[in-house]
Amino acid sequence: MTGGYRAKVGRGGGFTLVELLIVLVLMSLLVLAMGSALRTASQTEVRVDDRLQRVDDLRVVNGFLRSVLGRVSAQKTTLPVELGSSPFFFNGASDFMTWVGVMPARYGAGGRYHFRLGVAEGGVLLLQYLLWEGGGTQPDWTSAQSVGLLSGVTGLALQYQDAAGEPPASMPQWTVTDRLPDRVMISIQTVTGVWPDIVVPLRVLPASDPRSSGPVFGGT
């Protein structure tokens, strides 16, 4: 009687192999769930950081382009122009654009400049600029200064709007020779996705408007 009782007590004080296996399986599932939760949290944090960085890049690039591209000069070249070509210092292609405008003073150097916007090698949205030296000099872009606006660019598409017609027409290349476009729409695609289109009204500087007889300020 006593021996049987001790045997029962001995068996009840430990764990069977099945119970140990069940505990190990439950611990494995718990560790797996915790690891998955930590990985999901880490990925969510990365996605949030990427989205915030993208929003910040969009805000900076949008603001800079509006301040630089929003004021264009309608000055014409004094050099001979081929028949059917524009006399303005403006070239609007589908993947790049050149124009004459004013560098905002808050960016370090005011005055009139030649500008060129396009995508450089390596996927960098690049703004090049050269000091305006008068209507008799074409810009030499090999000696231009430049500032990288955005990296990781995989595509750039430009559209130009002519408000002279009804309804206003948009075109991927500016071929009108007697005036400048009213707006330009900039479409940017990066490695992280497609940006919202940036639409910038091109406001002609009053002093450079051919219809104006006032003095011209800026440049040399």
Coordinates of N, CA and C in Angstrom, one line a residue, residues 40-219:
T40 N 7.6 43.2 -38.3 CA 6.6 44.1 -38.9 C 6.7 45.5 -38.4
A41 N 7.0 45.7 -37.1 CA 7.1 47.0 -36.6 C 8.3 47.7 -37.2
S42 N 9.4 47.0 -37.4 CA 10.6 47.6 -38.0 C 10.3 48.0 -39.5
Q43 N 9.6 47.1 -40.2 CA 9.3 47.4 -41.6 C 8.3 48.6 -41.7
T44 N 7.4 48.7 -40.7 CA 6.5 49.8 -40.7 C 7.2 51.1 -40.4
E45 N 8.2 51.1 -39.5 CA 9.0 52.3 -39.2 C 9.8 52.7 -40.4
V46 N 10.3 51.8 -41.2 CA 11.1 52.1 -42.4 C 10.2 52.8 -43.4
R47 N 9.0 52.2 -43.6 CA 8.0 52.7 -44.6 C 7.6 54.1 -44.2
V48 N 7.4 54.4 -42.9 CA 7.0 55.7 -42.4 C 8.1 56.7 -42.7
D49 N 9.3 56.3 -42.4 CA 10.5 57.1 -42.6 C 10.6 57.5 -44.1
D50 N 10.5 56.5 -44.9 CA 10.6 56.7 -46.4 C 9.5 57.6 -46.9
R51 N 8.3 57.5 -46.3 CA 7.2 58.4 -46.7 C 7.4 59.8 -46.3
L52 N 7.9 60.0 -45.1 CA 8.2 61.3 -44.6 C 9.3 61.9 -45.4
Q53 N 10.3 61.1 -45.7 CA 11.4 61.7 -46.5 C 10.9 62.1 -47.9
R54 N 10.0 61.3 -48.5 CA 9.5 61.6 -49.8 C 8.7 62.9 -49.8
V55 N 7.9 63.0 -48.7 CA 7.1 64.2 -48.6 C 8.0 65.4 -48.4
D56 N 9.0 65.3 -47.6 CA 10.0 66.4 -47.4 C 10.7 66.8 -48.7
D57 N 11.1 65.7 -49.5 CA 11.8 66.0 -50.8 C 10.8 66.7 -51.7
L58 N 9.6 66.3 -51.8 CA 8.6 66.9 -52.6 C 8.4 68.3 -52.3
R59 N 8.3 68.6 -51.0 CA 8.1 70.0 -50.5 C 9.3 70.9 -50.9
V60 N 10.5 70.4 -50.7 CA 11.7 71.2 -51.0 C 11.8 71.4 -52.5
V61 N 11.7 70.4 -53.3 CA 11.9 70.5 -54.8 C 10.8 71.3 -55.3
N62 N 9.5 71.1 -54.9 CA 8.4 71.9 -55.4 C 8.6 73.4 -55.1
G63 N 9.0 73.7 -53.9 CA 9.2 75.1 -53.5 C 10.3 75.8 -54.3
F64 N 11.4 75.0 -54.5 CA 12.6 75.6 -55.2 C 12.2 75.8 -56.7
L65 N 11.6 74.8 -57.3 CA 11.2 75.0 -58.7 C 10.3 76.2 -58.9
R66 N 9.3 76.3 -58.0 CA 8.3 77.4 -58.2 C 9.0 78.8 -58.0
S67 N 10.0 78.8 -57.1 CA 10.7 80.1 -56.9 C 11.6 80.5 -58.1
V68 N 12.2 79.4 -58.7 CA 13.2 79.7 -59.8 C 12.5 79.7 -61.2
L69 N 11.6 78.7 -61.4 CA 11.0 78.6 -62.7 C 9.8 79.5 -62.8
G70 N 9.3 80.0 -61.7 CA 8.1 80.9 -61.8 C 8.3 82.2 -62.3
R71 N 9.5 82.7 -62.5 CA 9.8 84.0 -63.1 C 10.8 83.8 -64.2
V72 N 10.3 84.0 -65.4 CA 11.1 83.8 -66.6 C 11.2 85.1 -67.4
S73 N 12.3 85.2 -68.1 CA 12.6 86.4 -68.9 C 12.2 86.1 -70.4
A74 N 11.6 87.1 -71.0 CA 11.2 87.0 -72.4 C 12.2 87.8 -73.3
Q75 N 13.4 88.0 -72.8 CA 14.4 88.6 -73.6 C 14.7 87.7 -74.8
K76 N 15.0 88.3 -76.0 CA 15.3 87.6 -77.2 C 16.8 87.7 -77.5
T77 N 17.3 86.7 -78.2 CA 18.7 86.7 -78.6 C 18.9 87.8 -79.7
T78 N 20.1 88.4 -79.7 CA 20.5 89.3 -80.8 C 21.3 88.6 -81.9
L79 N 21.5 87.3 -81.7 CA 22.2 86.5 -82.7 C 21.2 86.1 -83.8
P80 N 21.8 85.7 -85.0 CA 20.9 85.2 -86.1 C 20.1 84.0 -85.7
V81 N 18.9 83.9 -86.0 CA 18.0 82.8 -85.7 C 17.5 82.1 -86.9
E82 N 17.6 80.8 -87.0 CA 17.1 80.0 -88.1 C 15.6 80.2 -88.3
L83 N 15.2 80.1 -89.5 CA 13.8 80.2 -89.9 C 13.0 79.2 -89.2
G84 N 11.9 79.6 -88.5 CA 11.1 78.6 -87.7 C 11.6 78.3 -86.3
S85 N 12.7 79.0 -85.9 CA 13.2 78.8 -84.6 C 12.7 79.9 -83.7
S86 N 12.7 79.7 -82.4 CA 12.3 80.7 -81.4 C 13.4 81.6 -81.2
P87 N 13.2 83.0 -81.1 CA 14.2 83.9 -80.8 C 14.4 84.1 -79.3
F88 N 13.6 83.4 -78.5 CA 13.7 83.5 -77.0 C 14.8 82.6 -76.5
F89 N 15.3 82.9 -75.4 CA 16.2 82.0 -74.7 C 15.4 81.0 -73.9
F90 N 14.7 80.2 -74.7 CA 13.8 79.2 -74.1 C 13.8 78.0 -75.0
N91 N 14.0 76.8 -74.4 CA 13.9 75.5 -75.1 C 13.2 74.5 -74.2
G92 N 12.0 74.2 -74.7 CA 11.2 73.3 -73.9 C 11.1 71.9 -74.6
A93 N 11.8 70.9 -74.1 CA 11.8 69.6 -74.7 C 11.0 68.7 -73.7
S94 N 10.8 67.5 -74.1 CA 10.0 66.5 -73.3 C 10.8 66.1 -72.0
D95 N 12.1 66.1 -72.0 CA 12.9 65.6 -70.9 C 13.8 66.7 -70.3
F96 N 13.9 67.9 -70.9 CA 14.7 68.9 -70.3 C 14.1 70.3 -70.7
M97 N 14.6 71.3 -70.0 CA 14.1 72.7 -70.3 C 15.2 73.7 -70.0
T98 N 15.3 74.6 -70.9 CA 16.3 75.7 -70.6 C 15.5 77.1 -70.7
W99 N 15.9 78.0 -69.9 CA 15.2 79.3 -69.9 C 16.1 80.3 -69.2
V100 N 15.7 81.6 -69.3 CA 16.4 82.7 -68.6 C 15.5 83.2 -67.5
G101 N 16.0 83.3 -66.3 CA 15.1 83.7 -65.2 C 16.0 84.4 -64.1
V102 N 15.4 84.6 -63.0 CA 16.1 85.3 -61.9 C 16.3 84.3 -60.7
M103 N 17.5 84.3 -60.3 CA 17.9 83.4 -59.1 C 17.4 84.2 -57.9
P104 N 16.5 83.5 -57.1 CA 16.1 84.1 -55.8 C 17.2 84.5 -54.9
A105 N 17.2 85.7 -54.3 CA 18.3 86.2 -53.5 C 18.5 85.3 -52.3
R106 N 17.5 84.6 -51.8 CA 17.7 83.8 -50.6 C 18.6 82.6 -50.9
Y107 N 18.8 82.3 -52.1 CA 19.7 81.1 -52.5 C 21.1 81.6 -52.7
G108 N 21.4 82.8 -52.4 CA 22.8 83.2 -52.4 C 23.3 84.2 -53.4
A109 N 22.6 84.1 -54.6 CA 23.1 85.0 -55.7 C 21.9 85.4 -56.5
G110 N 21.5 86.7 -56.4 CA 20.4 87.2 -57.2 C 20.8 87.6 -58.6
G111 N 19.9 88.1 -59.4 CA 20.2 88.5 -60.7 C 19.7 87.5 -61.8
R112 N 20.0 87.8 -63.0 CA 19.5 87.0 -64.1 C 20.5 85.9 -64.5
Y113 N 19.9 84.7 -64.8 CA 20.7 83.6 -65.1 C 20.1 82.7 -66.2
H114 N 20.9 82.0 -66.9 CA 20.5 80.9 -67.7 C 20.3 79.7 -66.8
F115 N 19.2 79.0 -67.0 CA 18.9 77.8 -66.3 C 18.6 76.6 -67.2
R116 N 19.0 75.4 -66.7 CA 18.7 74.2 -67.4 C 18.3 73.1 -66.4
L117 N 17.1 72.5 -66.6 CA 16.6 71.5 -65.8 C 16.5 70.2 -66.5
G118 N 17.1 69.1 -66.0 CA 17.1 67.8 -66.6 C 17.6 66.8 -65.6
V119 N 17.6 65.5 -66.1 CA 18.1 64.4 -65.3 C 19.6 64.1 -65.8
A120 N 20.5 64.1 -64.9 CA 21.9 63.8 -65.2 C 22.2 62.4 -65.0
E121 N 23.3 61.9 -65.4 CA 23.8 60.6 -65.3 C 23.7 60.2 -63.8
G122 N 23.2 59.0 -63.5 CA 23.1 58.5 -62.2 C 21.7 58.8 -61.6
G123 N 20.8 59.4 -62.4 CA 19.4 59.6 -61.9 C 19.3 60.7 -60.9
V124 N 20.0 61.8 -61.2 CA 19.9 63.0 -60.4 C 19.2 64.1 -61.1
L125 N 18.1 64.6 -60.5 CA 17.4 65.8 -61.1 C 18.3 67.0 -60.8
L126 N 18.8 67.6 -61.9 CA 19.9 68.6 -61.9 C 19.4 69.9 -62.4
L127 N 19.7 71.0 -61.7 CA 19.5 72.3 -62.1 C 20.9 73.0 -62.4
Q128 N 21.1 73.3 -63.6 CA 22.4 74.0 -64.0 C 22.1 75.5 -64.2
Y129 N 23.1 76.4 -63.9 CA 22.8 77.8 -64.1 C 24.1 78.5 -64.4
L130 N 24.0 79.5 -65.3 CA 25.0 80.4 -65.7 C 24.6 81.8 -65.7
L131 N 25.5 82.7 -65.4 CA 25.2 84.1 -65.3 C 24.8 84.6 -66.7
W132 N 23.8 85.4 -66.8 CA 23.3 86.0 -68.0 C 24.3 87.1 -68.4
E133 N 24.8 87.0 -69.7 CA 25.8 88.0 -70.2 C 25.3 88.8 -71.4
G134 N 24.0 88.9 -71.5 CA 23.4 89.6 -72.6 C 22.9 88.7 -73.7
G135 N 22.1 89.4 -74.6 CA 21.4 88.6 -75.7 C 22.4 88.1 -76.8
G136 N 23.6 88.6 -76.8 CA 24.5 88.1 -77.8 C 25.4 87.0 -77.5
T137 N 25.1 86.3 -76.4 CA 25.9 85.2 -75.9 C 25.0 84.0 -75.6
Q138 N 25.4 82.9 -76.2 CA 24.7 81.6 -75.9 C 25.3 80.9 -74.7
P139 N 24.6 80.3 -73.9 CA 25.1 79.6 -72.7 C 26.0 78.5 -73.0
D140 N 27.2 78.4 -72.3 CA 28.1 77.2 -72.4 C 27.9 76.3 -71.2
W141 N 27.1 75.3 -71.4 CA 26.7 74.5 -70.2 C 27.8 73.7 -69.7
T142 N 28.9 73.5 -70.4 CA 30.0 72.8 -69.8 C 30.7 73.5 -68.7
S143 N 30.5 74.8 -68.6 CA 31.1 75.6 -67.5 C 30.1 76.1 -66.5
A144 N 28.9 75.5 -66.5 CA 27.8 75.9 -65.7 C 28.0 75.3 -64.3
Q145 N 27.5 76.0 -63.3 CA 27.4 75.5 -61.9 C 26.1 74.7 -61.9
S146 N 26.0 73.8 -60.9 CA 24.8 72.9 -60.8 C 24.5 72.6 -59.4
V147 N 23.2 72.3 -59.2 CA 22.8 71.8 -57.8 C 21.9 70.6 -58.1
G148 N 22.1 69.5 -57.3 CA 21.3 68.4 -57.4 C 20.1 68.5 -56.5
L149 N 18.9 68.4 -57.2 CA 17.6 68.6 -56.5 C 17.1 67.3 -55.9
L150 N 17.3 66.2 -56.6 CA 16.7 64.9 -56.1 C 17.5 63.8 -56.7
S151 N 17.7 62.8 -55.9 CA 18.4 61.6 -56.4 C 17.4 60.4 -56.6
G152 N 17.8 59.4 -57.3 CA 17.0 58.2 -57.5 C 15.9 58.5 -58.5
V153 N 16.1 59.4 -59.5 CA 15.1 59.8 -60.5 C 15.2 58.8 -61.6
T154 N 14.1 58.1 -62.0 CA 14.1 57.2 -63.1 C 13.3 57.7 -64.3
G155 N 12.6 58.8 -64.2 CA 11.9 59.4 -65.3 C 11.6 60.8 -65.1
L156 N 11.6 61.6 -66.1 CA 11.2 63.0 -66.1 C 10.5 63.4 -67.4
A157 N 9.3 63.9 -67.2 CA 8.4 64.2 -68.4 C 7.9 65.6 -68.2
L158 N 8.0 66.5 -69.2 CA 7.6 67.9 -69.1 C 6.5 68.1 -70.2
Q159 N 5.5 68.8 -69.7 CA 4.4 69.3 -70.6 C 4.2 70.8 -70.5
Y160 N 4.0 71.4 -71.7 CA 3.9 72.9 -71.7 C 2.5 73.3 -72.2
Q161 N 1.9 74.2 -71.5 CA 0.5 74.6 -71.7 C 0.5 76.0 -72.5
D162 N -0.3 76.0 -73.5 CA -0.5 77.2 -74.3 C -1.9 77.7 -74.0
A163 N -2.1 78.8 -73.3 CA -3.4 79.3 -73.0 C -4.0 80.2 -74.1
A164 N -3.3 80.3 -75.2 CA -3.9 81.2 -76.3 C -5.1 80.5 -76.9
G165 N -5.2 79.2 -77.0 CA -6.3 78.6 -77.6 C -7.4 78.3 -76.6
E166 N -8.5 77.7 -77.1 CA -9.6 77.4 -76.2 C -10.2 76.0 -76.7
P167 N -10.0 75.0 -75.9 CA -9.4 75.0 -74.5 C -7.9 75.1 -74.6
P168 N -7.2 75.5 -73.5 CA -5.8 75.5 -73.5 C -5.2 74.2 -73.9
A169 N -4.1 74.2 -74.7 CA -3.5 72.9 -75.2 C -2.2 72.7 -74.4
S170 N -2.0 71.4 -74.2 CA -0.7 71.0 -73.6 C 0.1 70.2 -74.6
M171 N 1.4 70.4 -74.6 CA 2.2 69.7 -75.6 C 3.5 69.2 -74.9
P172 N 4.1 68.1 -75.4 CA 5.3 67.6 -74.8 C 6.6 68.4 -75.2
Q173 N 6.4 69.2 -76.2 CA 7.6 70.0 -76.7 C 7.0 71.4 -77.1
W174 N 7.7 72.4 -76.7 CA 7.3 73.8 -77.0 C 7.8 74.2 -78.4
T175 N 6.9 74.3 -79.3 CA 7.3 74.6 -80.7 C 6.8 76.0 -81.1
V176 N 6.1 76.7 -80.3 CA 5.6 78.0 -80.6 C 6.8 79.0 -80.5
T177 N 6.9 79.9 -81.6 CA 8.0 80.7 -81.7 C 7.8 82.2 -81.3
D178 N 6.5 82.6 -81.1 CA 6.3 84.0 -80.8 C 5.9 84.3 -79.4
R179 N 5.9 83.3 -78.5 CA 5.6 83.5 -77.1 C 6.1 82.3 -76.3
L180 N 6.1 82.6 -75.0 CA 6.5 81.5 -74.1 C 5.3 80.8 -73.5
P181 N 5.5 79.6 -73.0 CA 4.3 78.8 -72.5 C 3.8 79.5 -71.2
D182 N 2.5 79.2 -71.0 CA 1.9 79.8 -69.8 C 2.2 79.0 -68.5
R183 N 2.3 77.7 -68.7 CA 2.5 76.8 -67.6 C 3.4 75.6 -68.0
V184 N 4.1 75.1 -67.1 CA 4.8 73.8 -67.3 C 4.4 72.8 -66.3
M185 N 4.2 71.6 -66.7 CA 3.9 70.5 -65.8 C 5.0 69.5 -65.7
I186 N 5.5 69.3 -64.5 CA 6.7 68.5 -64.3 C 6.3 67.2 -63.7
S187 N 6.5 66.1 -64.4 CA 6.2 64.7 -63.9 C 7.5 64.0 -63.5
I188 N 7.6 63.6 -62.3 CA 8.8 62.9 -61.8 C 8.5 61.5 -61.3
Q189 N 9.3 60.6 -61.8 CA 9.2 59.2 -61.3 C 10.6 58.8 -60.6
T190 N 10.5 58.3 -59.4 CA 11.7 57.9 -58.7 C 11.7 56.4 -58.4
V191 N 12.7 55.9 -57.8 CA 12.8 54.5 -57.4 C 11.7 54.1 -56.4
T192 N 11.2 55.1 -55.7 CA 10.2 54.9 -54.6 C 8.8 55.1 -55.1
G193 N 8.6 55.5 -56.4 CA 7.3 55.7 -56.9 C 7.1 57.0 -57.7
V194 N 5.9 57.2 -58.2 CA 5.6 58.4 -59.0 C 5.2 59.6 -58.1
W195 N 5.8 60.7 -58.4 CA 5.4 61.9 -57.6 C 4.1 62.5 -58.2
P196 N 3.4 63.3 -57.3 CA 2.3 64.1 -57.9 C 2.9 65.2 -58.9
D197 N 2.2 65.4 -59.9 CA 2.6 66.4 -60.9 C 2.8 67.8 -60.3
I198 N 3.9 68.5 -60.7 CA 4.2 69.8 -60.2 C 3.8 70.8 -61.4
V199 N 2.8 71.6 -61.2 CA 2.4 72.6 -62.2 C 2.9 74.0 -61.8
V200 N 3.7 74.6 -62.6 CA 4.2 75.9 -62.3 C 3.8 76.9 -63.3
P201 N 3.1 78.0 -63.0 CA 2.8 79.1 -63.9 C 4.1 79.8 -64.2
L202 N 4.3 80.1 -65.5 CA 5.5 80.9 -65.9 C 5.2 82.3 -66.0
R203 N 5.6 83.1 -65.0 CA 5.3 84.5 -65.0 C 6.4 85.3 -65.6
V204 N 6.1 86.0 -66.7 CA 7.2 86.7 -67.4 C 7.5 88.0 -66.6
L205 N 8.8 88.2 -66.4 CA 9.3 89.4 -65.7 C 8.8 90.6 -66.5
P206 N 8.2 91.6 -65.9 CA 7.7 92.8 -66.6 C 8.8 93.5 -67.3
A207 N 10.0 93.6 -66.7 CA 11.1 94.4 -67.4 C 11.6 93.7 -68.6
S208 N 11.3 92.4 -68.8 CA 11.8 91.6 -69.9 C 10.8 91.4 -71.0
D209 N 9.5 91.8 -70.7 CA 8.4 91.6 -71.6 C 8.7 92.5 -72.8
P210 N 8.7 91.9 -74.0 CA 8.9 92.8 -75.2 C 7.9 93.9 -75.4
R211 N 6.8 93.8 -74.8 CA 5.8 94.9 -74.9 C 6.1 96.1 -73.9
S212 N 7.1 95.8 -73.0 CA 7.5 96.9 -72.0 C 8.7 97.7 -72.5
S213 N 8.6 99.0 -72.3 CA 9.7 99.9 -72.7 C 10.5 100.3 -71.5
G214 N 10.3 99.7 -70.3 CA 11.0 100.1 -69.1 C 12.4 99.6 -69.1
P215 N 13.2 99.9 -68.1 CA 14.5 99.4 -67.9 C 14.5 98.0 -67.5
V216 N 15.7 97.3 -67.8 CA 15.8 95.9 -67.5 C 16.8 95.8 -66.3
F217 N 16.4 95.0 -65.3 CA 17.2 94.9 -64.1 C 17.7 93.5 -64.0
G218 N 18.9 93.3 -63.3 CA 19.5 92.0 -63.2 C 20.5 91.7 -64.2
G219 N 21.4 90.7 -63.9 CA 22.4 90.4 -64.9 C 23.5 91.4 -65.0

